[in-house]
Amino acid sequence: MSRLYLPTTHTMRCFQISAKHLSFTLAAEELNLTQSAISKQVALLENSLQVQLFVRHRQKLELSPAGSTYLSHVNLILRKIEETSKEMLSYGAFEEVIKIASHPSLCSSWLVQALKGFTAHYGDIQLAFYEQIMPYDPTEVDVDVAFVYGYGGWHDMEAVELFDEEMIPVCHPDILAENACQEEIDIYFTTRLIECRSRLNTWDQFFERFNQIYPDGYRSLLFERWSSCISAAKTGCGLALVPKILVEAELANGTLVPASSHRLNGLGSYYMTYLKSHSAEPKVKMVRDWILSYLNKEYVVS
């Protein structure tokens, strides 16, 4: 495609809002334009892309298969432009923006608390957090530092080990009370098990560690995130095998209790990682020193 015919953000916005309402008229009302102007922009876009984005019926619009695919990309592009623009606006008040990637559950349960007071201490620093659900790939995520689970040894990355992972089975207090008269191991055979999609082997390893056969109903509840697993356990849906670091608050306030004395250790650790070439950058050193001070640990690279 010639650069002359690359769509503008205005054109993409006209398409996006038309797809939202499936109506050029309603899109025109939202964007404070005329219906003909919206229709013209979409027609120009279809002509430049050489695909039909909408199937035009008499009274309504319908996204074509190509239109649905293009819409998903347009949404990402416009969202990224908005985020980047907001980030640039912050430079008037902040000299540095530190981009931090972390799994959402680790961020909300531990990282936010660990970085409490950071921006107050460094008044010219802004922290920008990015959720990273899938395994971290530094070639695909543009961040300064990432807090990840793994085994170390990432290519071209410096990894500072923070703490080992301890997996703990947890449940609602009522479930533990209902199984109080049974053998400790029986709770796994009488209660649904909850599992996180990103760590499908944890229950396997748990039962193997204690030489137990898998109970009936194994993997009966499967969630995308640890936070959902924890919420399901808190509402009494079953037993969740989760990293202990993510449920410290729930264990402290009694909304969750250990389902047994069994623990699963030695699977991996949590790390702060960044590109080796950036290890001496002041903003990387700020975060690293702050986190290590919070953990009362020395700077040791894995």
CSV table of N, CA and C in Angstrom, one decimal, residues 105-185:
chain,number,residue,atom,x,y,z
A,105,SER,N,-2.0,-10.4,39.1
A,105,SER,CA,-2.2,-10.9,40.4
A,105,SER,C,-1.0,-10.6,41.3
A,106,LEU,N,0.2,-10.7,40.8
A,106,LEU,CA,1.4,-10.4,41.5
A,106,LEU,C,1.5,-8.9,41.8
A,107,CYS,N,1.1,-8.1,40.8
A,107,CYS,CA,1.1,-6.7,40.9
A,107,CYS,C,0.2,-6.2,42.0
A,108,SER,N,-1.1,-6.7,42.0
A,108,SER,CA,-2.0,-6.2,43.0
A,108,SER,C,-1.8,-6.7,44.4
A,109,SER,N,-1.2,-8.0,44.5
A,109,SER,CA,-1.1,-8.6,45.8
A,109,SER,C,0.3,-8.3,46.4
A,110,TRP,N,1.3,-8.0,45.6
A,110,TRP,CA,2.6,-7.8,46.2
A,110,TRP,C,3.3,-6.5,45.7
A,111,LEU,N,3.4,-6.3,44.4
A,111,LEU,CA,4.2,-5.3,43.9
A,111,LEU,C,3.8,-3.9,44.3
A,112,VAL,N,2.5,-3.6,44.3
A,112,VAL,CA,2.0,-2.3,44.6
A,112,VAL,C,2.4,-2.0,46.0
A,113,GLN,N,2.3,-2.9,46.9
A,113,GLN,CA,2.7,-2.7,48.3
A,113,GLN,C,4.2,-2.5,48.4
A,114,ALA,N,5.0,-3.3,47.6
A,114,ALA,CA,6.4,-3.2,47.7
A,114,ALA,C,6.9,-1.8,47.2
A,115,LEU,N,6.2,-1.2,46.2
A,115,LEU,CA,6.6,0.0,45.7
A,115,LEU,C,5.9,1.2,46.4
A,116,LYS,N,5.2,1.0,47.4
A,116,LYS,CA,4.6,2.0,48.2
A,116,LYS,C,5.6,3.1,48.6
A,117,GLY,N,5.4,4.3,48.3
A,117,GLY,CA,6.3,5.4,48.8
A,117,GLY,C,7.3,5.7,47.7
A,118,PHE,N,7.4,4.9,46.7
A,118,PHE,CA,8.5,5.1,45.7
A,118,PHE,C,8.4,6.5,45.0
A,119,THR,N,7.2,6.8,44.5
A,119,THR,CA,7.0,8.0,43.8
A,119,THR,C,7.0,9.2,44.7
A,120,ALA,N,6.7,9.0,46.0
A,120,ALA,CA,6.8,10.1,46.9
A,120,ALA,C,8.3,10.4,47.2
A,121,HIS,N,9.1,9.4,47.2
A,121,HIS,CA,10.5,9.5,47.5
A,121,HIS,C,11.2,10.1,46.3
A,122,TYR,N,10.9,9.6,45.1
A,122,TYR,CA,11.4,10.2,43.8
A,122,TYR,C,10.3,11.1,43.2
A,123,GLY,N,10.3,12.3,43.5
A,123,GLY,CA,9.2,13.2,43.1
A,123,GLY,C,9.1,13.4,41.6
A,124,ASP,N,10.2,13.2,40.9
A,124,ASP,CA,10.1,13.4,39.4
A,124,ASP,C,9.9,12.1,38.6
A,125,ILE,N,9.5,11.1,39.3
A,125,ILE,CA,9.3,9.7,38.6
A,125,ILE,C,7.9,9.4,38.6
A,126,GLN,N,7.5,8.8,37.4
A,126,GLN,CA,6.1,8.3,37.3
A,126,GLN,C,6.3,6.8,37.0
A,127,LEU,N,5.4,6.0,37.6
A,127,LEU,CA,5.4,4.5,37.3
A,127,LEU,C,4.3,4.2,36.4
A,128,ALA,N,4.5,3.4,35.4
A,128,ALA,CA,3.5,3.0,34.5
A,128,ALA,C,3.5,1.5,34.5
A,129,PHE,N,2.4,0.9,34.9
A,129,PHE,CA,2.3,-0.6,35.0
A,129,PHE,C,1.6,-1.2,33.8
A,130,TYR,N,2.1,-2.3,33.4
A,130,TYR,CA,1.5,-3.1,32.3
A,130,TYR,C,1.3,-4.5,32.7
A,131,GLU,N,0.1,-5.0,32.5
A,131,GLU,CA,-0.3,-6.3,32.8
A,131,GLU,C,0.3,-7.3,31.8
A,132,GLN,N,0.9,-8.3,32.3
A,132,GLN,CA,1.6,-9.4,31.5
A,132,GLN,C,1.1,-10.7,31.9
A,133,ILE,N,0.1,-11.3,31.3
A,133,ILE,CA,-0.5,-12.5,31.7
A,133,ILE,C,0.3,-13.7,31.2
A,134,MET,N,0.7,-13.6,29.9
A,134,MET,CA,1.4,-14.7,29.3
A,134,MET,C,2.9,-14.6,29.7
A,135,PRO,N,3.7,-15.7,29.5
A,135,PRO,CA,5.1,-15.6,29.8
A,135,PRO,C,5.8,-14.4,29.2
A,136,TYR,N,6.7,-13.8,30.0
A,136,TYR,CA,7.3,-12.5,29.6
A,136,TYR,C,8.3,-12.7,28.4
A,137,ASP,N,8.2,-11.9,27.4
A,137,ASP,CA,9.1,-12.0,26.3
A,137,ASP,C,9.6,-10.5,26.1
A,138,PRO,N,10.9,-10.2,26.4
A,138,PRO,CA,11.4,-8.9,26.3
A,138,PRO,C,11.4,-8.3,24.9
A,139,THR,N,11.4,-9.2,23.9
A,139,THR,CA,11.4,-8.7,22.5
A,139,THR,C,10.0,-8.2,22.1
A,140,GLU,N,9.0,-8.6,22.9
A,140,GLU,CA,7.6,-8.2,22.5
A,140,GLU,C,7.0,-7.1,23.4
A,141,VAL,N,7.6,-6.9,24.6
A,141,VAL,CA,7.1,-6.0,25.6
A,141,VAL,C,8.1,-4.9,25.8
A,142,ASP,N,7.6,-3.6,25.5
A,142,ASP,CA,8.5,-2.5,25.7
A,142,ASP,C,8.4,-1.9,27.1
A,143,VAL,N,9.2,-2.5,28.0
A,143,VAL,CA,9.2,-2.0,29.4
A,143,VAL,C,10.6,-1.9,29.9
A,144,ASP,N,10.8,-1.2,31.0
A,144,ASP,CA,12.1,-1.0,31.6
A,144,ASP,C,12.5,-2.2,32.5
A,145,VAL,N,11.5,-2.6,33.3
A,145,VAL,CA,11.7,-3.8,34.2
A,145,VAL,C,10.5,-4.7,34.2
A,146,ALA,N,10.7,-5.9,34.5
A,146,ALA,CA,9.5,-6.8,34.6
A,146,ALA,C,9.7,-7.7,35.8
A,147,PHE,N,8.6,-8.0,36.5
A,147,PHE,CA,8.6,-8.9,37.6
A,147,PHE,C,7.9,-10.2,37.2
A,148,VAL,N,8.6,-11.3,37.1
A,148,VAL,CA,8.1,-12.5,36.5
A,148,VAL,C,8.4,-13.7,37.3
A,149,TYR,N,7.7,-14.8,37.0
A,149,TYR,CA,7.9,-16.1,37.6
A,149,TYR,C,8.7,-16.9,36.6
A,150,GLY,N,9.7,-17.7,37.1
A,150,GLY,CA,10.4,-18.6,36.2
A,150,GLY,C,11.6,-19.2,36.9
A,151,TYR,N,12.6,-19.6,36.1
A,151,TYR,CA,13.7,-20.3,36.6
A,151,TYR,C,15.1,-19.6,36.3
A,152,GLY,N,15.0,-18.3,35.8
A,152,GLY,CA,16.2,-17.6,35.5
A,152,GLY,C,16.8,-18.0,34.2
A,153,GLY,N,17.9,-17.3,33.8
A,153,GLY,CA,18.6,-17.7,32.6
A,153,GLY,C,18.0,-17.2,31.3
A,154,TRP,N,17.3,-16.1,31.4
A,154,TRP,CA,16.7,-15.5,30.2
A,154,TRP,C,17.8,-14.9,29.3
A,155,HIS,N,17.7,-15.1,28.0
A,155,HIS,CA,18.7,-14.6,27.1
A,155,HIS,C,18.8,-13.1,27.1
A,156,ASP,N,20.0,-12.5,27.2
A,156,ASP,CA,20.2,-11.1,27.2
A,156,ASP,C,19.5,-10.3,28.3
A,157,MET,N,19.1,-11.1,29.3
A,157,MET,CA,18.4,-10.4,30.4
A,157,MET,C,19.2,-10.6,31.7
A,158,GLU,N,19.2,-9.6,32.6
A,158,GLU,CA,19.7,-9.8,33.9
A,158,GLU,C,18.5,-10.1,34.8
A,159,ALA,N,18.6,-11.1,35.6
A,159,ALA,CA,17.5,-11.5,36.5
A,159,ALA,C,18.0,-11.5,37.9
A,160,VAL,N,17.3,-10.7,38.7
A,160,VAL,CA,17.6,-10.6,40.2
A,160,VAL,C,16.5,-11.4,40.9
A,161,GLU,N,17.0,-12.5,41.5
A,161,GLU,CA,16.0,-13.4,42.2
A,161,GLU,C,15.5,-12.7,43.5
A,162,LEU,N,14.1,-12.7,43.6
A,162,LEU,CA,13.5,-12.0,44.7
A,162,LEU,C,13.1,-13.0,45.8
A,163,PHE,N,12.4,-14.0,45.5
A,163,PHE,CA,12.0,-15.0,46.5
A,163,PHE,C,11.5,-16.3,45.8
A,164,ASP,N,11.6,-17.4,46.5
A,164,ASP,CA,11.1,-18.7,45.9
A,164,ASP,C,9.6,-18.7,46.0
A,165,GLU,N,9.0,-19.5,45.1
A,165,GLU,CA,7.6,-19.7,45.2
A,165,GLU,C,7.2,-20.8,46.1
A,166,GLU,N,6.2,-20.6,46.9
A,166,GLU,CA,5.6,-21.6,47.7
A,166,GLU,C,4.1,-21.7,47.4
A,167,MET,N,3.7,-22.9,46.9
A,167,MET,CA,2.3,-23.1,46.5
A,167,MET,C,1.6,-23.7,47.7
A,168,ILE,N,0.4,-23.1,48.0
A,168,ILE,CA,-0.4,-23.5,49.2
A,168,ILE,C,-1.8,-23.8,48.8
A,169,PRO,N,-2.4,-24.9,49.2
A,169,PRO,CA,-3.8,-25.1,48.9
A,169,PRO,C,-4.7,-24.3,49.9
A,170,VAL,N,-5.6,-23.6,49.4
A,170,VAL,CA,-6.5,-22.7,50.3
A,170,VAL,C,-7.9,-22.9,49.9
A,171,CYS,N,-8.8,-22.6,50.9
A,171,CYS,CA,-10.2,-22.8,50.7
A,171,CYS,C,-11.0,-21.8,51.7
A,172,HIS,N,-12.3,-21.8,51.5
A,172,HIS,CA,-13.1,-21.0,52.4
A,172,HIS,C,-13.1,-21.8,53.8
A,173,PRO,N,-13.2,-21.1,54.9
A,173,PRO,CA,-13.2,-21.7,56.2
A,173,PRO,C,-14.3,-22.8,56.4
A,174,ASP,N,-15.4,-22.6,55.8
A,174,ASP,CA,-16.5,-23.5,55.9
A,174,ASP,C,-16.2,-24.9,55.3
A,175,ILE,N,-15.4,-24.9,54.2
A,175,ILE,CA,-15.0,-26.1,53.6
A,175,ILE,C,-14.1,-26.9,54.5
A,176,LEU,N,-13.2,-26.2,55.1
A,176,LEU,CA,-12.2,-26.9,56.1
A,176,LEU,C,-13.0,-27.4,57.2
A,177,ALA,N,-14.0,-26.7,57.7
A,177,ALA,CA,-14.8,-27.2,58.9
A,177,ALA,C,-15.6,-28.4,58.5
A,178,GLU,N,-16.1,-28.4,57.3
A,178,GLU,CA,-16.9,-29.6,56.8
A,178,GLU,C,-16.1,-30.9,56.7
A,179,ASN,N,-14.8,-30.7,56.6
A,179,ASN,CA,-13.9,-31.9,56.4
A,179,ASN,C,-13.1,-32.1,57.7
A,180,ALA,N,-13.4,-31.5,58.8
A,180,ALA,CA,-12.6,-31.5,60.0
A,180,ALA,C,-12.5,-32.9,60.6
A,181,CYS,N,-13.5,-33.8,60.4
A,181,CYS,CA,-13.5,-35.1,61.0
A,181,CYS,C,-12.9,-36.1,60.1
A,182,GLN,N,-12.4,-35.8,58.9
A,182,GLN,CA,-11.8,-36.7,58.0
A,182,GLN,C,-10.2,-36.7,58.1
A,183,GLU,N,-9.6,-37.6,57.4
A,183,GLU,CA,-8.2,-37.6,57.3
A,183,GLU,C,-7.8,-36.3,56.5
A,184,GLU,N,-6.6,-35.8,56.8
A,184,GLU,CA,-6.2,-34.5,56.1
A,184,GLU,C,-6.2,-34.6,54.6
A,185,ILE,N,-5.8,-35.7,54.1
A,185,ILE,CA,-5.7,-35.9,52.6
A,185,ILE,C,-7.1,-36.0,51.9
